[in-house]
Amino acid sequence: MTSLDRLDIPSLDQRESALLAPYALHSRDSAGRLYPEQGHPYRGPFQRDRDRILHSAAFRRLSGKTQVFTGNRGDYCRTRLTHTMEVASIARTIGRALRLNEDLIEALALLHDLGHPPFGHAGEDALQECLADDGGFSHNRFALTLVCELEHPNPRFPGLNLSREVLESQQGRSQKTQNPQGPQNPQNPSGAWLEAQVVDVADSITYDAHDVDDAVALELLPLEDLQQLPLMAQCQQHVTDHYGPLHGKRLRRALVHQMIDAQVGDVVRTSLTALQPRGFQNAQAARRAGVTVAVSPGLQQQKQELEAFLYQRVYRHPQVVAERLQAQRQLRVLFQHLVDRPASLPALFQTRADQVGRRQAVADYVAGMTDRYCLQQYRRLVGEAFGV
Ligand code: MG
């Protein structure tokens, strides 16, 4: 076999220097990992982080977790996994246009929703209630628990031993949601690396677009009602100008594509206009200067109007609320059942109960479940005990 160092593979630093902007976070500037490791011959540190997250058990479980609409509504709507892949795709598109570090962006995108419990935000609210006297529950914080403690693919260290920049960025998300009123730089509220900001903005573009798509496809909302919103009206105009009159499914899909394209184009224009004249020589300089990756203020206003509309008409829709209440009740009952009967916990979580307390260990166990497994456990454990 030919030794790798005799092959003509450009070094990571050569490749990044050729492709990335000076203000991107270059791999050579990474602060490394908590447990030091040898560099890989042809994969960079953030690429390895991406791979570790992708190959984790927690990542695979995203396929069985609700995004907004439960699997009872058929196979069309997004799961937490397909949402995550859409975020990664849109974030990489923005990152490439801004010449940022795509490996870091992809790692952060694949990680960003890893900590969501079963049943989407309904599940999160139920766990928050269960842990109200124990520090509460946050999916952003739980993602860190998963990748730092609960995943254990390597015998030499706990967790995935991700790069400090990846952990720090996820921690930033966690602090932002815990204390949204806390001290912030108004220009860069998260104080985040540009790559982390790209993932945040891609997350917002993604869920606005797919929630519209899913809600209309599931007939929770007529498309005509959305067209009164300025953002949708502009997309409609663009679609009509390019394709002529469209109707039904074709119109819905064309509108959703246009929503994404318009927002991505706006972020790239707005962010490059902010970045290019400043001549930042490294990522730290751009971060300290508080540069933001964001949509323009006008589009931000339109997105807020759309989100307020979706909140009222879709997330508060009676059918969605009814599913939400049922899921929350089942999750709360399962939680209490396991707190009262810790012998029902898997061995790993019985040991964990000694370290972090029983209620926290039960929450960690339940939060890791898919919707399907959570329901199965509810029926098996609670059903057996009470004949539910
Ligand atoms: Mg998300």
JSON list of N, CA, C and O in Angstrom, two decimals, residues 316-364:
[
{"chain": "A", "resi": 316, "resn": "ARG", "atom": "N", "xyz": [-51.00, 27.03, 16.91]},
{"chain": "A", "resi": 316, "resn": "ARG", "atom": "CA", "xyz": [-52.15, 27.05, 17.83]},
{"chain": "A", "resi": 316, "resn": "ARG", "atom": "C", "xyz": [-53.39, 26.40, 17.21]},
{"chain": "A", "resi": 316, "resn": "ARG", "atom": "O", "xyz": [-54.50, 26.56, 17.72]},
{"chain": "A", "resi": 317, "resn": "HIS", "atom": "N", "xyz": [-53.22, 25.75, 16.07]},
{"chain": "A", "resi": 317, "resn": "HIS", "atom": "CA", "xyz": [-54.34, 25.10, 15.41]},
{"chain": "A", "resi": 317, "resn": "HIS", "atom": "C", "xyz": [-54.91, 24.03, 16.35]},
{"chain": "A", "resi": 317, "resn": "HIS", "atom": "O", "xyz": [-54.15, 23.26, 16.97]},
{"chain": "A", "resi": 318, "resn": "PRO", "atom": "N", "xyz": [-56.26, 23.93, 16.49]},
{"chain": "A", "resi": 318, "resn": "PRO", "atom": "CA", "xyz": [-56.83, 23.00, 17.46]},
{"chain": "A", "resi": 318, "resn": "PRO", "atom": "C", "xyz": [-56.31, 21.56, 17.32]},
{"chain": "A", "resi": 318, "resn": "PRO", "atom": "O", "xyz": [-56.06, 20.89, 18.33]},
{"chain": "A", "resi": 319, "resn": "GLN", "atom": "N", "xyz": [-56.14, 21.09, 16.07]},
{"chain": "A", "resi": 319, "resn": "GLN", "atom": "CA", "xyz": [-55.64, 19.71, 15.90]},
{"chain": "A", "resi": 319, "resn": "GLN", "atom": "C", "xyz": [-54.22, 19.57, 16.42]},
{"chain": "A", "resi": 319, "resn": "GLN", "atom": "O", "xyz": [-53.86, 18.57, 17.04]},
{"chain": "A", "resi": 320, "resn": "VAL", "atom": "N", "xyz": [-53.40, 20.59, 16.15]},
{"chain": "A", "resi": 320, "resn": "VAL", "atom": "CA", "xyz": [-51.99, 20.55, 16.59]},
{"chain": "A", "resi": 320, "resn": "VAL", "atom": "C", "xyz": [-51.95, 20.63, 18.11]},
{"chain": "A", "resi": 320, "resn": "VAL", "atom": "O", "xyz": [-51.19, 19.90, 18.78]},
{"chain": "A", "resi": 321, "resn": "VAL", "atom": "N", "xyz": [-52.78, 21.49, 18.69]},
{"chain": "A", "resi": 321, "resn": "VAL", "atom": "CA", "xyz": [-52.81, 21.66, 20.15]},
{"chain": "A", "resi": 321, "resn": "VAL", "atom": "C", "xyz": [-53.27, 20.36, 20.83]},
{"chain": "A", "resi": 321, "resn": "VAL", "atom": "O", "xyz": [-52.71, 19.94, 21.85]},
{"chain": "A", "resi": 322, "resn": "ALA", "atom": "N", "xyz": [-54.28, 19.70, 20.23]},
{"chain": "A", "resi": 322, "resn": "ALA", "atom": "CA", "xyz": [-54.78, 18.45, 20.83]},
{"chain": "A", "resi": 322, "resn": "ALA", "atom": "C", "xyz": [-53.69, 17.38, 20.84]},
{"chain": "A", "resi": 322, "resn": "ALA", "atom": "O", "xyz": [-53.48, 16.70, 21.86]},
{"chain": "A", "resi": 323, "resn": "GLU", "atom": "N", "xyz": [-52.94, 17.25, 19.74]},
{"chain": "A", "resi": 323, "resn": "GLU", "atom": "CA", "xyz": [-51.84, 16.27, 19.68]},
{"chain": "A", "resi": 323, "resn": "GLU", "atom": "C", "xyz": [-50.77, 16.62, 20.71]},
{"chain": "A", "resi": 323, "resn": "GLU", "atom": "O", "xyz": [-50.19, 15.76, 21.37]},
{"chain": "A", "resi": 324, "resn": "ARG", "atom": "N", "xyz": [-50.55, 17.91, 20.83]},
{"chain": "A", "resi": 324, "resn": "ARG", "atom": "CA", "xyz": [-49.53, 18.41, 21.75]},
{"chain": "A", "resi": 324, "resn": "ARG", "atom": "C", "xyz": [-49.88, 18.06, 23.21]},
{"chain": "A", "resi": 324, "resn": "ARG", "atom": "O", "xyz": [-49.05, 17.55, 23.95]},
{"chain": "A", "resi": 325, "resn": "LEU", "atom": "N", "xyz": [-51.14, 18.28, 23.56]},
{"chain": "A", "resi": 325, "resn": "LEU", "atom": "CA", "xyz": [-51.56, 18.02, 24.95]},
{"chain": "A", "resi": 325, "resn": "LEU", "atom": "C", "xyz": [-51.48, 16.54, 25.28]},
{"chain": "A", "resi": 325, "resn": "LEU", "atom": "O", "xyz": [-51.05, 16.15, 26.37]},
{"chain": "A", "resi": 326, "resn": "GLN", "atom": "N", "xyz": [-51.87, 15.71, 24.31]},
{"chain": "A", "resi": 326, "resn": "GLN", "atom": "CA", "xyz": [-51.81, 14.27, 24.56]},
{"chain": "A", "resi": 326, "resn": "GLN", "atom": "C", "xyz": [-50.36, 13.80, 24.75]},
{"chain": "A", "resi": 326, "resn": "GLN", "atom": "O", "xyz": [-50.05, 13.06, 25.68]},
{"chain": "A", "resi": 327, "resn": "ALA", "atom": "N", "xyz": [-49.47, 14.29, 23.87]},
{"chain": "A", "resi": 327, "resn": "ALA", "atom": "CA", "xyz": [-48.06, 13.91, 23.96]},
{"chain": "A", "resi": 327, "resn": "ALA", "atom": "C", "xyz": [-47.47, 14.37, 25.29]},
{"chain": "A", "resi": 327, "resn": "ALA", "atom": "O", "xyz": [-46.73, 13.63, 25.95]},
{"chain": "A", "resi": 328, "resn": "GLN", "atom": "N", "xyz": [-47.82, 15.57, 25.71]},
{"chain": "A", "resi": 328, "resn": "GLN", "atom": "CA", "xyz": [-47.27, 16.10, 26.97]},
{"chain": "A", "resi": 328, "resn": "GLN", "atom": "C", "xyz": [-47.73, 15.27, 28.16]},
{"chain": "A", "resi": 328, "resn": "GLN", "atom": "O", "xyz": [-46.95, 14.99, 29.06]},
{"chain": "A", "resi": 329, "resn": "ARG", "atom": "N", "xyz": [-49.00, 14.88, 28.12]},
{"chain": "A", "resi": 329, "resn": "ARG", "atom": "CA", "xyz": [-49.52, 14.09, 29.24]},
{"chain": "A", "resi": 329, "resn": "ARG", "atom": "C", "xyz": [-48.78, 12.75, 29.31]},
{"chain": "A", "resi": 329, "resn": "ARG", "atom": "O", "xyz": [-48.34, 12.33, 30.38]},
{"chain": "A", "resi": 330, "resn": "GLN", "atom": "N", "xyz": [-48.61, 12.09, 28.16]},
{"chain": "A", "resi": 330, "resn": "GLN", "atom": "CA", "xyz": [-47.95, 10.79, 28.16]},
{"chain": "A", "resi": 330, "resn": "GLN", "atom": "C", "xyz": [-46.50, 10.93, 28.63]},
{"chain": "A", "resi": 330, "resn": "GLN", "atom": "O", "xyz": [-46.01, 10.10, 29.40]},
{"chain": "A", "resi": 331, "resn": "LEU", "atom": "N", "xyz": [-45.85, 11.98, 28.18]},
{"chain": "A", "resi": 331, "resn": "LEU", "atom": "CA", "xyz": [-44.45, 12.15, 28.56]},
{"chain": "A", "resi": 331, "resn": "LEU", "atom": "C", "xyz": [-44.31, 12.42, 30.07]},
{"chain": "A", "resi": 331, "resn": "LEU", "atom": "O", "xyz": [-43.45, 11.85, 30.74]},
{"chain": "A", "resi": 332, "resn": "ARG", "atom": "N", "xyz": [-45.20, 13.24, 30.61]},
{"chain": "A", "resi": 332, "resn": "ARG", "atom": "CA", "xyz": [-45.16, 13.54, 32.05]},
{"chain": "A", "resi": 332, "resn": "ARG", "atom": "C", "xyz": [-45.42, 12.28, 32.88]},
{"chain": "A", "resi": 332, "resn": "ARG", "atom": "O", "xyz": [-44.76, 12.03, 33.88]},
{"chain": "A", "resi": 333, "resn": "VAL", "atom": "N", "xyz": [-46.39, 11.47, 32.43]},
{"chain": "A", "resi": 333, "resn": "VAL", "atom": "CA", "xyz": [-46.73, 10.25, 33.18]},
{"chain": "A", "resi": 333, "resn": "VAL", "atom": "C", "xyz": [-45.56, 9.26, 33.12]},
{"chain": "A", "resi": 333, "resn": "VAL", "atom": "O", "xyz": [-45.18, 8.66, 34.13]},
{"chain": "A", "resi": 334, "resn": "LEU", "atom": "N", "xyz": [-44.95, 9.12, 31.94]},
{"chain": "A", "resi": 334, "resn": "LEU", "atom": "CA", "xyz": [-43.80, 8.21, 31.81]},
{"chain": "A", "resi": 334, "resn": "LEU", "atom": "C", "xyz": [-42.64, 8.69, 32.70]},
{"chain": "A", "resi": 334, "resn": "LEU", "atom": "O", "xyz": [-42.00, 7.89, 33.38]},
{"chain": "A", "resi": 335, "resn": "PHE", "atom": "N", "xyz": [-42.41, 10.00, 32.70]},
{"chain": "A", "resi": 335, "resn": "PHE", "atom": "CA", "xyz": [-41.34, 10.57, 33.53]},
{"chain": "A", "resi": 335, "resn": "PHE", "atom": "C", "xyz": [-41.55, 10.19, 35.00]},
{"chain": "A", "resi": 335, "resn": "PHE", "atom": "O", "xyz": [-40.66, 9.65, 35.66]},
{"chain": "A", "resi": 336, "resn": "GLN", "atom": "N", "xyz": [-42.75, 10.45, 35.50]},
{"chain": "A", "resi": 336, "resn": "GLN", "atom": "CA", "xyz": [-43.01, 10.19, 36.91]},
{"chain": "A", "resi": 336, "resn": "GLN", "atom": "C", "xyz": [-42.94, 8.70, 37.22]},
{"chain": "A", "resi": 336, "resn": "GLN", "atom": "O", "xyz": [-42.45, 8.30, 38.28]},
{"chain": "A", "resi": 337, "resn": "HIS", "atom": "N", "xyz": [-43.41, 7.89, 36.29]},
{"chain": "A", "resi": 337, "resn": "HIS", "atom": "CA", "xyz": [-43.36, 6.44, 36.48]},
{"chain": "A", "resi": 337, "resn": "HIS", "atom": "C", "xyz": [-41.91, 5.99, 36.67]},
{"chain": "A", "resi": 337, "resn": "HIS", "atom": "O", "xyz": [-41.61, 5.19, 37.56]},
{"chain": "A", "resi": 338, "resn": "LEU", "atom": "N", "xyz": [-41.01, 6.53, 35.85]},
{"chain": "A", "resi": 338, "resn": "LEU", "atom": "CA", "xyz": [-39.60, 6.12, 35.93]},
{"chain": "A", "resi": 338, "resn": "LEU", "atom": "C", "xyz": [-38.93, 6.70, 37.18]},
{"chain": "A", "resi": 338, "resn": "LEU", "atom": "O", "xyz": [-38.05, 6.06, 37.76]},
{"chain": "A", "resi": 339, "resn": "VAL", "atom": "N", "xyz": [-39.34, 7.89, 37.58]},
{"chain": "A", "resi": 339, "resn": "VAL", "atom": "CA", "xyz": [-38.79, 8.46, 38.83]},
{"chain": "A", "resi": 339, "resn": "VAL", "atom": "C", "xyz": [-39.18, 7.57, 40.01]},
{"chain": "A", "resi": 339, "resn": "VAL", "atom": "O", "xyz": [-38.38, 7.30, 40.91]},
{"chain": "A", "resi": 340, "resn": "ASP", "atom": "N", "xyz": [-40.43, 7.09, 39.99]},
{"chain": "A", "resi": 340, "resn": "ASP", "atom": "CA", "xyz": [-40.92, 6.26, 41.10]},
{"chain": "A", "resi": 340, "resn": "ASP", "atom": "C", "xyz": [-40.38, 4.83, 41.04]},
{"chain": "A", "resi": 340, "resn": "ASP", "atom": "O", "xyz": [-40.36, 4.13, 42.06]},
{"chain": "A", "resi": 341, "resn": "ARG", "atom": "N", "xyz": [-39.98, 4.38, 39.84]},
{"chain": "A", "resi": 341, "resn": "ARG", "atom": "CA", "xyz": [-39.52, 2.98, 39.67]},
{"chain": "A", "resi": 341, "resn": "ARG", "atom": "C", "xyz": [-38.19, 2.97, 38.93]},
{"chain": "A", "resi": 341, "resn": "ARG", "atom": "O", "xyz": [-38.12, 2.51, 37.76]},
{"chain": "A", "resi": 342, "resn": "PRO", "atom": "N", "xyz": [-37.12, 3.44, 39.55]},
{"chain": "A", "resi": 342, "resn": "PRO", "atom": "CA", "xyz": [-35.84, 3.57, 38.82]},
{"chain": "A", "resi": 342, "resn": "PRO", "atom": "C", "xyz": [-35.29, 2.23, 38.33]},
{"chain": "A", "resi": 342, "resn": "PRO", "atom": "O", "xyz": [-34.45, 2.21, 37.43]},
{"chain": "A", "resi": 343, "resn": "ALA", "atom": "N", "xyz": [-35.77, 1.11, 38.90]},
{"chain": "A", "resi": 343, "resn": "ALA", "atom": "CA", "xyz": [-35.31, -0.20, 38.42]},
{"chain": "A", "resi": 343, "resn": "ALA", "atom": "C", "xyz": [-35.73, -0.43, 36.96]},
{"chain": "A", "resi": 343, "resn": "ALA", "atom": "O", "xyz": [-35.15, -1.28, 36.28]},
{"chain": "A", "resi": 344, "resn": "SER", "atom": "N", "xyz": [-36.71, 0.34, 36.48]},
{"chain": "A", "resi": 344, "resn": "SER", "atom": "CA", "xyz": [-37.13, 0.21, 35.08]},
{"chain": "A", "resi": 344, "resn": "SER", "atom": "C", "xyz": [-36.17, 0.91, 34.12]},
{"chain": "A", "resi": 344, "resn": "SER", "atom": "O", "xyz": [-36.30, 0.78, 32.91]},
{"chain": "A", "resi": 345, "resn": "LEU", "atom": "N", "xyz": [-35.25, 1.71, 34.68]},
{"chain": "A", "resi": 345, "resn": "LEU", "atom": "CA", "xyz": [-34.30, 2.42, 33.81]},
{"chain": "A", "resi": 345, "resn": "LEU", "atom": "C", "xyz": [-33.23, 1.48, 33.29]},
{"chain": "A", "resi": 345, "resn": "LEU", "atom": "O", "xyz": [-32.83, 0.54, 34.00]},
{"chain": "A", "resi": 346, "resn": "PRO", "atom": "N", "xyz": [-32.70, 1.72, 32.07]},
{"chain": "A", "resi": 346, "resn": "PRO", "atom": "CA", "xyz": [-31.54, 0.94, 31.61]},
{"chain": "A", "resi": 346, "resn": "PRO", "atom": "C", "xyz": [-30.36, 1.16, 32.56]},
{"chain": "A", "resi": 346, "resn": "PRO", "atom": "O", "xyz": [-30.27, 2.20, 33.23]},
{"chain": "A", "resi": 347, "resn": "ALA", "atom": "N", "xyz": [-29.44, 0.19, 32.61]},
{"chain": "A", "resi": 347, "resn": "ALA", "atom": "CA", "xyz": [-28.32, 0.22, 33.58]},
{"chain": "A", "resi": 347, "resn": "ALA", "atom": "C", "xyz": [-27.55, 1.54, 33.50]},
{"chain": "A", "resi": 347, "resn": "ALA", "atom": "O", "xyz": [-27.20, 2.14, 34.54]},
{"chain": "A", "resi": 348, "resn": "LEU", "atom": "N", "xyz": [-27.29, 2.03, 32.28]},
{"chain": "A", "resi": 348, "resn": "LEU", "atom": "CA", "xyz": [-26.51, 3.27, 32.12]},
{"chain": "A", "resi": 348, "resn": "LEU", "atom": "C", "xyz": [-27.16, 4.43, 32.87]},
{"chain": "A", "resi": 348, "resn": "LEU", "atom": "O", "xyz": [-26.48, 5.24, 33.51]},
{"chain": "A", "resi": 349, "resn": "PHE", "atom": "N", "xyz": [-28.49, 4.50, 32.82]},
{"chain": "A", "resi": 349, "resn": "PHE", "atom": "CA", "xyz": [-29.18, 5.63, 33.46]},
{"chain": "A", "resi": 349, "resn": "PHE", "atom": "C", "xyz": [-29.39, 5.38, 34.96]},
{"chain": "A", "resi": 349, "resn": "PHE", "atom": "O", "xyz": [-29.54, 6.34, 35.72]},
{"chain": "A", "resi": 350, "resn": "GLN", "atom": "N", "xyz": [-29.37, 4.12, 35.39]},
{"chain": "A", "resi": 350, "resn": "GLN", "atom": "CA", "xyz": [-29.39, 3.86, 36.84]},
{"chain": "A", "resi": 350, "resn": "GLN", "atom": "C", "xyz": [-28.08, 4.36, 37.45]},
{"chain": "A", "resi": 350, "resn": "GLN", "atom": "O", "xyz": [-28.06, 4.98, 38.51]},
{"chain": "A", "resi": 351, "resn": "THR", "atom": "N", "xyz": [-26.97, 4.10, 36.77]},
{"chain": "A", "resi": 351, "resn": "THR", "atom": "CA", "xyz": [-25.66, 4.59, 37.24]},
{"chain": "A", "resi": 351, "resn": "THR", "atom": "C", "xyz": [-25.65, 6.12, 37.20]},
{"chain": "A", "resi": 351, "resn": "THR", "atom": "O", "xyz": [-25.16, 6.78, 38.11]},
{"chain": "A", "resi": 352, "resn": "ARG", "atom": "N", "xyz": [-26.21, 6.66, 36.13]},
{"chain": "A", "resi": 352, "resn": "ARG", "atom": "CA", "xyz": [-26.23, 8.12, 35.97]},
{"chain": "A", "resi": 352, "resn": "ARG", "atom": "C", "xyz": [-27.05, 8.79, 37.08]},
{"chain": "A", "resi": 352, "resn": "ARG", "atom": "O", "xyz": [-26.72, 9.89, 37.52]},
{"chain": "A", "resi": 353, "resn": "ALA", "atom": "N", "xyz": [-28.10, 8.10, 37.54]},
{"chain": "A", "resi": 353, "resn": "ALA", "atom": "CA", "xyz": [-28.93, 8.66, 38.61]},
{"chain": "A", "resi": 353, "resn": "ALA", "atom": "C", "xyz": [-28.08, 8.90, 39.87]},
{"chain": "A", "resi": 353, "resn": "ALA", "atom": "O", "xyz": [-28.30, 9.87, 40.60]},
{"chain": "A", "resi": 354, "resn": "ASP", "atom": "N", "xyz": [-27.08, 8.04, 40.11]},
{"chain": "A", "resi": 354, "resn": "ASP", "atom": "CA", "xyz": [-26.20, 8.23, 41.28]},
{"chain": "A", "resi": 354, "resn": "ASP", "atom": "C", "xyz": [-25.33, 9.47, 41.10]},
{"chain": "A", "resi": 354, "resn": "ASP", "atom": "O", "xyz": [-24.89, 10.08, 42.07]},
{"chain": "A", "resi": 355, "resn": "GLN", "atom": "N", "xyz": [-25.04, 9.82, 39.84]},
{"chain": "A", "resi": 355, "resn": "GLN", "atom": "CA", "xyz": [-24.14, 10.95, 39.59]},
{"chain": "A", "resi": 355, "resn": "GLN", "atom": "C", "xyz": [-24.88, 12.29, 39.50]},
{"chain": "A", "resi": 355, "resn": "GLN", "atom": "O", "xyz": [-24.42, 13.30, 40.02]},
{"chain": "A", "resi": 356, "resn": "VAL", "atom": "N", "xyz": [-26.03, 12.31, 38.83]},
{"chain": "A", "resi": 356, "resn": "VAL", "atom": "CA", "xyz": [-26.69, 13.60, 38.56]},
{"chain": "A", "resi": 356, "resn": "VAL", "atom": "C", "xyz": [-28.05, 13.72, 39.24]},
{"chain": "A", "resi": 356, "resn": "VAL", "atom": "O", "xyz": [-28.71, 14.75, 39.11]},
{"chain": "A", "resi": 357, "resn": "GLY", "atom": "N", "xyz": [-28.46, 12.70, 39.97]},
{"chain": "A", "resi": 357, "resn": "GLY", "atom": "CA", "xyz": [-29.79, 12.72, 40.61]},
{"chain": "A", "resi": 357, "resn": "GLY", "atom": "C", "xyz": [-30.80, 11.98, 39.74]},
{"chain": "A", "resi": 357, "resn": "GLY", "atom": "O", "xyz": [-30.68, 11.95, 38.52]},
{"chain": "A", "resi": 358, "resn": "ARG", "atom": "N", "xyz": [-31.77, 11.39, 40.42]},
{"chain": "A", "resi": 358, "resn": "ARG", "atom": "CA", "xyz": [-32.70, 10.51, 39.70]},
{"chain": "A", "resi": 358, "resn": "ARG", "atom": "C", "xyz": [-33.55, 11.27, 38.68]},
{"chain": "A", "resi": 358, "resn": "ARG", "atom": "O", "xyz": [-33.72, 10.83, 37.55]},
{"chain": "A", "resi": 359, "resn": "ARG", "atom": "N", "xyz": [-34.07, 12.43, 39.07]},
{"chain": "A", "resi": 359, "resn": "ARG", "atom": "CA", "xyz": [-34.96, 13.16, 38.16]},
{"chain": "A", "resi": 359, "resn": "ARG", "atom": "C", "xyz": [-34.21, 13.59, 36.89]},
{"chain": "A", "resi": 359, "resn": "ARG", "atom": "O", "xyz": [-34.73, 13.49, 35.78]},
{"chain": "A", "resi": 360, "resn": "GLN", "atom": "N", "xyz": [-32.98, 14.06, 37.07]},
{"chain": "A", "resi": 360, "resn": "GLN", "atom": "CA", "xyz": [-32.20, 14.49, 35.91]},
{"chain": "A", "resi": 360, "resn": "GLN", "atom": "C", "xyz": [-31.88, 13.29, 35.02]},
{"chain": "A", "resi": 360, "resn": "GLN", "atom": "O", "xyz": [-31.96, 13.37, 33.79]},
{"chain": "A", "resi": 361, "resn": "ALA", "atom": "N", "xyz": [-31.54, 12.15, 35.64]},
{"chain": "A", "resi": 361, "resn": "ALA", "atom": "CA", "xyz": [-31.19, 10.96, 34.84]},
{"chain": "A", "resi": 361, "resn": "ALA", "atom": "C", "xyz": [-32.41, 10.48, 34.05]},
{"chain": "A", "resi": 361, "resn": "ALA", "atom": "O", "xyz": [-32.29, 10.07, 32.89]},
{"chain": "A", "resi": 362, "resn": "VAL", "atom": "N", "xyz": [-33.58, 10.52, 34.68]},
{"chain": "A", "resi": 362, "resn": "VAL", "atom": "CA", "xyz": [-34.80, 10.11, 33.97]},
{"chain": "A", "resi": 362, "resn": "VAL", "atom": "C", "xyz": [-35.06, 11.08, 32.81]},
{"chain": "A", "resi": 362, "resn": "VAL", "atom": "O", "xyz": [-35.39, 10.65, 31.69]},
{"chain": "A", "resi": 363, "resn": "ALA", "atom": "N", "xyz": [-34.88, 12.37, 33.06]},
{"chain": "A", "resi": 363, "resn": "ALA", "atom": "CA", "xyz": [-35.09, 13.36, 31.98]},
{"chain": "A", "resi": 363, "resn": "ALA", "atom": "C", "xyz": [-34.11, 13.11, 30.83]},
{"chain": "A", "resi": 363, "resn": "ALA", "atom": "O", "xyz": [-34.49, 13.17, 29.66]},
{"chain": "A", "resi": 364, "resn": "ASP", "atom": "N", "xyz": [-32.86, 12.79, 31.15]},
{"chain": "A", "resi": 364, "resn": "ASP", "atom": "CA", "xyz": [-31.86, 12.51, 30.11]},
{"chain": "A", "resi": 364, "resn": "ASP", "atom": "C", "xyz": [-32.28, 11.29, 29.29]},
{"chain": "A", "resi": 364, "resn": "ASP", "atom": "O", "xyz": [-32.12, 11.25, 28.07]}
]
